[in-house]
Short mmCIF file of C-alpha atoms in Angstrom, two decimals:
data_model
loop_
_atom_site.label_atom_id
_atom_site.label_comp_id
_atom_site.label_asym_id
_atom_site.label_seq_id
_atom_site.Cartn_x
_atom_site.Cartn_y
_atom_site.Cartn_z
CA MET A 1 90.52 91.09 93.25
CA SER A 2 91.28 87.26 92.69
CA LEU A 3 88.85 84.60 92.50
CA LYS A 4 90.52 82.78 95.66
CA GLN A 5 90.10 86.09 97.45
CA ARG A 6 86.54 86.74 96.36
CA LEU A 7 85.95 83.13 97.48
CA VAL A 8 87.24 83.54 101.11
CA MET A 9 85.48 87.09 101.30
CA LEU A 10 82.20 85.19 100.34
CA LEU A 11 82.77 82.55 103.12
CA LEU A 12 83.97 84.95 105.62
CA LEU A 13 80.53 86.81 105.00
CA SER A 14 78.59 83.60 104.90
CA PHE A 15 80.15 82.01 107.70
CA SER A 16 80.40 85.26 110.14
CA LEU A 17 76.80 85.97 109.29
CA LEU A 18 75.62 82.26 109.97
CA TRP A 19 77.77 81.90 113.01
CA SER A 20 76.82 85.37 114.46
CA VAL A 21 72.98 84.28 114.10
CA SER A 22 73.79 81.38 115.71
CA ALA A 23 75.46 82.78 118.34
CA TYR A 24 73.16 85.38 119.17
CA TRP A 25 70.25 82.85 119.21
CA LEU A 26 71.87 80.40 121.49
CA PHE A 27 72.96 83.32 123.87
CA VAL A 28 69.25 84.85 123.67
CA ASP A 29 67.95 81.55 124.61
CA LEU A 30 70.72 80.72 127.40
CA SER A 31 70.04 84.39 129.05
CA LYS A 32 66.11 83.22 129.05
CA GLN A 33 67.02 79.83 130.50
CA MET A 34 69.28 81.52 133.20
CA GLN A 35 66.68 84.39 133.97
CA HIS A 36 63.98 81.52 134.58
CA THR A 37 66.23 79.81 136.64
CA LEU A 38 67.11 82.62 139.01
CA ASP A 39 63.79 83.30 139.27
CA GLN A 40 63.08 79.88 140.11
CA ARG A 41 65.85 79.78 142.70
CA LEU A 42 64.36 82.97 144.24
CA ALA A 43 60.69 81.13 144.46
CA ALA A 44 62.30 78.08 145.94
CA SER A 45 63.94 80.01 148.68
CA ALA A 46 60.82 81.78 149.76
CA ARG A 47 58.94 78.30 149.39
CA MET A 48 61.94 76.83 151.72
CA VAL A 49 61.91 79.73 154.49
CA ALA A 50 58.22 79.11 154.40
CA GLY A 51 58.44 75.46 154.96
CA LEU A 52 60.88 76.23 157.81
CA LEU A 53 58.52 78.50 159.35
CA GLN A 54 55.83 76.42 159.46
CA GLN A 55 57.33 73.83 161.36
CA LEU A 56 58.02 76.18 164.21
CA PRO A 57 55.54 76.30 167.16
CA GLN A 58 52.14 78.01 166.98
CA GLY A 59 52.35 81.85 167.79
CA TRP A 60 55.99 82.13 167.43
CA GLN A 61 55.41 85.15 165.49
CA GLN A 62 53.64 86.76 168.24
CA ASN A 63 56.52 86.80 170.81
CA SER A 64 59.20 87.73 168.27
CA SER A 65 60.54 91.07 167.65
CA ALA A 66 62.41 92.38 164.74
CA VAL A 67 65.66 90.46 163.84
CA VAL A 68 68.00 92.24 161.46
CA LEU A 69 70.36 89.40 160.01
CA ALA A 70 73.97 90.24 158.33
CA ASP A 71 73.65 90.92 154.62
CA LEU A 72 73.70 87.93 152.84
CA PRO A 73 76.10 88.05 149.66
CA SER A 74 73.78 87.44 146.76
CA VAL A 75 70.50 87.45 147.88
CA ALA A 76 68.26 89.28 150.26
CA CYS A 77 65.41 88.10 152.79
CA GLU A 78 62.65 89.76 154.70
CA ILE A 79 59.91 87.94 156.68
CA SER A 80 56.94 90.52 157.85
CA LEU A 81 52.96 89.94 158.70
CA GLN A 82 50.51 91.43 156.27
CA ASN A 83 49.84 94.08 158.42
CA GLY A 84 53.59 95.31 157.70
CA GLU A 85 55.34 94.26 160.85
CA VAL A 86 58.76 92.89 159.99
CA LEU A 87 59.99 89.97 161.50
CA LEU A 88 63.37 89.22 160.16
CA LYS A 89 65.24 90.74 157.51
CA THR A 90 68.56 91.17 155.59
CA HIS A 91 69.82 94.43 153.70
CA ALA A 92 67.98 96.96 156.09
CA GLU A 93 68.36 99.56 153.30
CA LEU A 94 66.12 97.40 151.16
CA SER A 95 63.42 96.92 153.51
CA ASP A 96 61.25 99.71 152.51
CA SER A 97 61.39 99.16 148.70
CA MET A 98 60.66 95.63 149.39
CA HIS A 99 57.29 96.33 151.29
CA LEU A 100 56.04 97.70 147.98
CA ALA A 101 56.23 94.34 146.31
CA ASP A 102 52.90 92.39 145.81
CA SER A 103 53.02 88.64 145.28
CA GLY A 104 54.71 87.20 142.30
CA TYR A 105 58.05 88.99 140.91
CA SER A 106 58.82 92.50 140.41
CA LEU A 107 61.51 94.84 140.30
CA HIS A 108 62.61 97.51 142.94
CA GLU A 109 65.26 100.21 142.39
CA LYS A 110 67.14 101.39 145.83
CA SER A 111 70.09 103.30 146.04
CA GLY A 112 70.98 103.24 142.03
CA GLU A 113 71.13 99.52 142.52
CA THR A 114 68.11 97.28 140.79
CA TRP A 115 66.70 94.24 142.33
CA ARG A 116 64.66 91.25 141.57
CA VAL A 117 61.93 90.50 144.06
CA TYR A 118 59.85 87.64 144.76
CA THR A 119 57.13 87.87 147.22
CA LEU A 120 55.35 84.58 148.52
CA LYS A 121 52.31 84.76 150.74
CA SER A 122 52.11 82.17 153.53
CA GLY A 123 48.97 82.18 155.61
CA GLN A 124 49.48 85.76 157.44
CA LEU A 125 53.39 85.77 156.60
CA LEU A 126 54.87 87.49 153.58
CA ILE A 127 58.10 86.17 152.60
CA ARG A 128 60.37 87.94 150.39
CA THR A 129 63.23 87.17 148.25
CA ALA A 130 65.61 89.47 146.22
CA ASP A 131 68.71 89.36 144.24
CA ARG A 132 70.74 91.95 142.49
CA LEU A 133 70.30 92.55 138.45
CA SER A 134 73.88 93.54 138.30
CA GLU A 135 75.08 90.12 139.47
CA ARG A 136 72.70 88.64 136.92
CA GLU A 137 74.13 90.53 134.07
CA ALA A 138 77.58 89.83 135.30
CA LEU A 139 76.65 85.93 135.10
CA SER A 140 75.23 86.78 131.65
CA ARG A 141 78.69 88.30 130.56
CA GLN A 142 80.25 85.10 131.67
CA ILE A 143 77.72 83.38 130.03
CA LEU A 144 78.68 85.03 126.78
CA LEU A 145 82.30 84.81 127.09
CA THR A 146 82.32 81.19 128.23
CA ALA A 147 79.78 80.41 125.07
CA GLY A 148 81.16 82.96 122.41
CA LEU A 149 84.76 82.09 122.44
CA PRO A 150 83.92 78.70 121.27
CA PHE A 151 82.13 80.55 118.44
CA VAL A 152 85.03 82.76 117.66
CA ILE A 153 87.46 79.73 117.69
CA ALA A 154 85.23 77.67 115.53
CA LEU A 155 84.52 80.44 112.87
CA ALA A 156 88.46 81.33 112.35
CA GLY A 157 89.12 77.59 112.33
CA SER A 158 86.37 77.26 109.77
CA LEU A 159 87.55 80.25 107.59
CA LEU A 160 91.42 78.79 107.75
CA LEU A 161 89.95 75.45 106.48
CA ALA A 162 88.07 76.88 103.91
CA ALA A 163 90.63 78.98 102.73
CA TYR A 164 93.20 76.13 102.55
CA GLY A 165 90.31 74.11 100.73
CA ILE A 166 90.26 76.88 98.19
CA HIS A 167 93.64 77.09 97.76
CA ARG A 168 94.02 73.19 97.08
CA GLY A 169 90.95 73.29 94.89
CA LEU A 170 92.27 76.41 92.95
CA LYS A 171 95.48 74.96 92.45
CA PRO A 172 94.86 73.44 89.01
CA LEU A 173 93.70 76.51 87.80
CA LEU A 174 96.80 78.64 89.32
CA ALA A 175 98.90 76.26 87.59
CA LEU A 176 96.88 76.66 84.27
CA SER A 177 97.73 80.40 84.64
CA VAL A 178 101.37 80.24 85.41
CA LYS A 179 101.66 77.97 82.36
CA LEU A 180 99.81 80.26 80.32
CA LYS A 181 101.76 83.19 81.38
CA ASN A 182 105.28 81.30 80.72
CA GLN A 183 104.21 79.57 77.39
CA ASP A 184 106.01 80.93 74.33
CA PRO A 185 103.38 81.79 71.68
CA LEU A 186 105.58 80.15 68.98
CA SER A 187 105.94 76.79 71.00
CA ASN A 188 104.20 73.97 69.91
CA ALA A 189 104.05 72.04 73.07
CA PRO A 190 100.60 71.81 74.09
CA ILE A 191 99.68 73.02 77.67
CA SER A 192 98.91 69.89 80.04
CA ILE A 193 97.88 70.27 84.04
CA LYS A 194 98.71 67.37 86.44
CA ALA A 195 95.91 65.79 87.94
CA ALA A 196 93.29 68.45 86.36
CA PRO A 197 89.61 68.46 87.61
CA ALA A 198 87.19 67.10 84.88
CA GLU A 199 85.63 70.76 85.10
CA LEU A 200 89.22 72.15 83.76
CA THR A 201 89.80 69.51 81.25
CA PRO A 202 87.52 70.84 78.59
CA VAL A 203 89.07 74.43 79.17
CA VAL A 204 92.41 73.02 78.81
CA LYS A 205 91.58 71.51 75.35
CA ALA A 206 90.01 74.40 74.36
CA LEU A 207 92.89 76.39 74.96
CA ASN A 208 95.57 74.02 73.27
CA HIS A 209 93.03 74.38 70.20
CA HIS A 210 93.13 77.83 70.27
CA LEU A 211 96.69 78.18 70.78
CA ALA A 212 97.48 75.80 68.18
CA TYR A 213 95.57 77.81 65.60
CA SER A 214 97.10 81.07 66.89
CA ARG A 215 100.68 79.77 66.30
CA THR A 216 99.64 78.62 62.83
CA LEU A 217 98.54 82.35 61.83
CA ILE A 218 101.48 84.03 63.66
CA LYS A 219 103.68 81.65 61.85
CA ARG A 220 102.14 82.16 58.55
CA GLU A 221 101.87 85.97 58.97
CA GLN A 222 105.59 86.25 59.76
CA ALA A 223 106.41 83.97 56.57
CA PHE A 224 104.21 86.04 54.59
CA ALA A 225 105.89 89.32 55.78
CA ALA A 226 109.38 87.81 55.55
CA ASN A 227 108.59 86.44 51.89
CA ALA A 228 106.85 89.73 50.59
CA ALA A 229 110.16 91.61 52.04
CA HIS A 230 112.65 89.08 50.17
CA GLU A 231 110.52 89.11 47.07
CA LEU A 232 110.17 93.08 46.96
CA ARG A 233 113.83 93.57 47.95
CA THR A 234 115.21 92.19 44.66
CA PRO A 235 112.95 94.12 42.57
CA LEU A 236 113.74 97.17 44.14
CA THR A 237 117.40 96.94 44.17
CA ALA A 238 117.29 96.35 40.14
CA ILE A 239 115.04 99.77 40.06
CA LYS A 240 117.19 101.53 42.40
CA THR A 241 120.09 100.59 40.10
CA ARG A 242 118.33 101.56 36.89
CA VAL A 243 117.43 105.01 38.02
CA ALA A 244 120.87 105.70 39.12
CA LEU A 245 121.95 104.86 35.51
CA SER A 246 119.51 106.68 34.10
CA GLN A 247 120.18 109.90 36.44
CA GLN A 248 123.62 109.50 34.65
CA LEU A 249 122.52 109.40 31.12
CA CYS A 250 119.63 111.72 31.57
CA PRO A 251 120.66 115.60 31.04
CA PRO A 252 119.11 118.34 33.33
CA GLY A 253 115.59 119.24 33.13
CA ALA A 254 112.20 117.82 33.76
CA ALA A 255 113.13 114.43 33.08
CA ALA A 256 116.19 114.62 35.32
CA ALA A 257 113.83 115.93 38.26
CA GLN A 258 111.35 113.19 37.82
CA LEU A 259 114.04 110.78 37.92
CA GLN A 260 115.15 111.91 41.37
CA LEU A 261 111.56 112.10 42.57
CA LEU A 262 111.47 108.54 41.30
CA ALA A 263 115.12 107.48 43.29
CA THR A 264 113.68 109.03 46.57
CA SER A 265 110.33 107.24 46.52
CA VAL A 266 112.41 103.61 45.65
CA LEU A 267 114.89 104.73 48.77
CA GLN A 268 111.76 105.09 50.94
CA LEU A 269 110.13 102.21 49.71
CA GLN A 270 113.16 99.89 50.16
CA HIS A 271 113.73 101.53 53.79
CA THR A 272 109.98 100.37 54.28
CA VAL A 273 110.81 96.65 53.13
CA GLU A 274 113.95 96.62 55.28
CA GLN A 275 112.04 97.87 58.30
CA LEU A 276 109.55 94.98 57.73
CA LEU A 277 112.31 92.48 57.12
CA LEU A 278 113.73 93.26 60.76
CA LEU A 279 109.94 93.43 62.26
CA ALA A 280 109.70 89.93 60.71
CA LYS A 281 112.64 88.72 62.28
CA LEU A 282 112.27 89.87 65.51
CA ASP A 283 109.03 88.24 65.75
CA GLY A 284 110.31 84.98 64.45
CA THR A 285 113.42 84.38 65.83
CA ASP A 286 113.73 83.13 69.30
CA SER A 287 117.15 83.90 70.46
CA TRP A 288 119.03 86.98 68.39
CA PRO A 289 122.43 86.02 67.22
CA GLN A 290 124.98 86.96 69.84
CA GLN A 291 127.24 89.82 68.86
CA PRO A 292 130.36 91.51 70.65
CA LYS A 293 129.07 94.40 72.97
CA GLN A 294 129.75 97.80 71.27
CA PRO A 295 130.11 100.95 73.28
CA LEU A 296 127.37 103.69 72.97
CA THR A 297 129.71 106.06 71.26
CA GLU A 298 130.09 103.64 68.30
CA THR A 299 126.64 102.70 67.66
CA LEU A 300 125.41 106.28 68.06
CA ALA A 301 128.23 107.41 65.35
CA GLN A 302 126.87 104.62 62.87
CA ALA A 303 123.15 105.65 63.29
CA LEU A 304 124.25 109.32 62.53
CA SER A 305 126.12 108.47 59.43
CA GLN A 306 122.62 107.19 58.05
CA LEU A 307 120.85 110.41 58.74
CA SER A 308 121.08 113.67 56.84
CA SER A 309 120.73 117.08 58.37
CA ILE A 310 123.15 115.58 61.06
CA GLU A 311 124.39 119.35 61.57
CA ARG A 312 121.24 119.83 63.74
CA ILE A 313 122.01 117.25 66.30
CA GLU A 314 123.91 117.97 69.25
CA CYS A 315 125.58 115.29 71.55
CA HIS A 316 126.29 116.21 75.27
CA HIS A 317 127.68 114.04 77.90
CA ILE A 318 127.37 110.80 76.18
CA ALA A 319 128.58 107.90 78.61
CA ALA A 320 130.94 105.09 77.57
CA ALA A 321 128.72 102.57 78.59
CA TYR A 322 127.87 99.06 77.06
CA PRO A 323 123.93 98.59 76.48
CA ALA A 324 123.25 94.71 76.98
CA LEU A 325 121.32 94.61 73.50
CA PRO A 326 122.84 94.09 69.83
CA ALA A 327 124.53 97.39 68.27
CA GLU A 328 122.87 96.56 65.05
CA LEU A 329 119.27 96.76 66.73
CA LEU A 330 120.23 99.78 68.97
CA SER A 331 121.55 101.69 65.82
CA VAL A 332 118.32 101.10 64.28
CA MET A 333 116.38 102.24 67.52
CA LEU A 334 118.68 105.67 67.58
CA ARG A 335 118.32 106.32 63.88
CA ASN A 336 114.52 106.07 63.68
CA LEU A 337 113.95 108.22 67.21
CA LEU A 338 116.27 111.01 65.53
CA ASP A 339 114.85 110.65 62.41
CA ASN A 340 111.45 111.52 63.87
CA ALA A 341 112.95 114.33 66.01
CA LEU A 342 114.48 115.72 62.81
CA LYS A 343 111.59 115.13 60.87
CA TYR A 344 108.75 116.83 63.19
CA SER A 345 110.75 119.43 64.87
CA SER A 346 111.65 122.92 63.54
CA ALA A 347 114.13 123.24 60.92
CA VAL A 348 116.22 125.65 63.18
CA GLY A 349 116.21 124.16 66.41
CA PRO A 350 119.11 121.82 67.38
CA VAL A 351 118.06 117.80 68.61
CA CYS A 352 120.23 117.08 71.62
CA ILE A 353 121.06 113.90 72.67
CA THR A 354 122.09 113.43 76.38
CA THR A 355 122.55 109.91 78.54
CA THR A 356 122.03 109.51 82.19
CA LEU A 357 124.06 106.39 83.67
CA GLN A 358 122.36 104.80 86.48
CA PRO A 359 123.22 101.58 88.27
CA ALA A 360 122.26 98.69 85.72
CA VAL A 361 120.45 101.23 83.68
CA LEU A 362 121.30 103.50 80.97
CA LEU A 363 118.96 106.47 79.89
CA ILE A 364 119.28 108.06 76.72
CA HIS A 365 117.53 111.14 75.95
CA ILE A 366 116.61 112.53 72.43
CA ARG A 367 115.04 116.24 72.89
CA ASP A 368 113.78 118.53 69.97
CA PRO A 369 112.13 121.85 69.82
CA GLY A 370 108.98 120.39 68.31
CA PRO A 371 105.37 120.24 69.44
CA GLY A 372 105.65 116.24 69.98
CA ILE A 373 102.22 114.60 70.26
CA ASN A 374 99.60 113.99 72.81
CA ALA A 375 99.08 110.90 74.82
CA ASN A 376 95.98 109.70 72.64
CA GLU A 377 98.62 110.20 69.35
CA ILE A 378 101.61 108.21 71.41
CA ALA A 379 99.55 104.94 71.32
CA GLN A 380 98.62 105.58 67.95
CA ALA A 381 102.25 106.28 66.92
CA LEU A 382 103.31 102.81 68.26
CA GLN A 383 101.04 101.12 66.06
CA PRO A 384 102.46 100.19 62.38
CA PHE A 385 102.16 102.42 59.49
CA TRP A 386 100.64 105.34 61.50
CA ARG A 387 102.13 108.90 60.69
CA GLN A 388 101.14 112.32 61.79
CA GLY A 389 99.25 114.31 59.36
CA GLN A 390 100.77 114.75 55.97
CA ALA A 391 104.24 113.48 56.85
CA THR A 392 106.11 110.95 54.93
CA GLY A 393 107.73 108.01 56.03
CA SER A 394 106.79 104.20 56.52
CA GLY A 395 105.00 104.67 59.89
CA LEU A 396 107.11 101.80 60.96
CA GLY A 397 109.73 103.64 63.01
CA LEU A 398 108.59 103.60 66.36
CA THR A 399 106.75 100.21 66.04
CA LEU A 400 110.15 98.85 65.40
CA VAL A 401 111.77 100.83 68.34
CA GLN A 402 109.24 99.44 70.64
CA CYS A 403 109.32 95.87 69.29
CA ILE A 404 113.17 96.04 70.27
CA CYS A 405 112.49 97.46 73.56
CA GLN A 406 109.86 94.58 74.41
CA ARG A 407 112.49 91.93 73.12
CA PHE A 408 115.37 93.20 75.14
CA ASN A 409 114.08 94.41 78.52
CA ALA A 410 114.00 97.76 77.46
CA SER A 411 111.53 100.61 77.52
CA LEU A 412 110.65 103.85 75.45
CA HIS A 413 109.14 106.72 77.23
CA PHE A 414 107.87 110.34 76.17
CA SER A 415 107.25 113.69 77.83
CA HIS A 416 106.62 117.34 76.88
CA SER A 417 108.72 120.50 78.74
CA GLN A 418 109.32 124.00 78.11
CA ALA A 419 112.28 122.82 76.10
CA GLY A 420 110.38 120.71 73.94
CA PHE A 421 109.75 116.92 73.27
CA THR A 422 111.72 114.31 74.74
CA ALA A 423 112.38 110.84 73.93
CA THR A 424 113.89 108.76 76.35
CA LEU A 425 115.13 104.99 75.96
CA GLN A 426 115.93 103.20 78.95
CA LEU A 427 118.24 100.14 78.30
CA PRO A 428 120.03 97.65 80.69
CA LEU A 429 123.59 97.58 80.86
CA SER A 430 125.99 94.60 79.89
CA THR A 431 127.49 92.92 83.21
CA THR A 432 130.31 91.46 80.99
#
């Protein structure tokens, strides 16, 4: 999760909690005020009826019979004597229940509906007013909708504004990450951010300092590897020449066998030096020299010409494709992979080379009947100078292949099957 997403999530939780508590508090307070107001309305209605009745002539209730009025939509009313005689009422079905009400407020249920009843004693009269709780609940829901909708809109607006503010505030940090991602490790240009905030300025300065130091170390390492390889190449060539002359002059015997071992060691050391030189060149060259594109068949033939035991190598369905990387480097990749396949597989099993042509991509499969290496060993095999067991070699073959893949947008994959161990090169195809 990104820093911006974390900030937005924290603000979402914080705002939601704060606004929810505020909205709940406001709703509860409004509900209490509404219930109090409606109760006051019932009491006011009862007192108004009592006031009207007091203006009638004395003894009117003795000459009156029970009057039943039409049901009012939102309130019920009943006027009765304290002995229980009803003088006037609405909602006849509620009369029996209302008779149970004592002075003040009470709740009564009739026919599955709950009523809020207020009873007022005025002389010999009992005046009762009532309203439905369902209407109060409907009014509460209306208040919740009316009061809650602005809270929801305000919460959403606050989050949008906060997200926009976070995006604007983190823009310099995003610009810094993009520049770091696109920065060439060997570039001398320092990183600069327009309108960088004060908190980010020390970070940019520290990064520039460390990048400059890293570039110095990388260049020093590259120069050392290249110079060391160059310095070793000349004496190795001289030693190789003298060993060859000594072999011609030395008669067969123990001395000749030792000279042969020396020649093999010199060749191995010379191969290691050439690999180191190529690695230094790949790391130190910004752009590889342009070369005419070469078909895969010719490049494969060049790689095979530099190998021994090529009688074990079988080529099937080799596509006439033009990979989009220098033929010199592709030849090195194929030679190193084939050399490993021959070295680490059974001496009697064939090493098969097949290709698969896909849109804009060429797959080269090199399969050998050997046991291969597991996932942990694959990660180690891509490191310089790693060798499996007591195997001979420089330990730079797969490192060089991986370095070329990273440089030219290719990839290297390994897999096991019943047929053996397979190394697959995925190469981009040339468009010209």
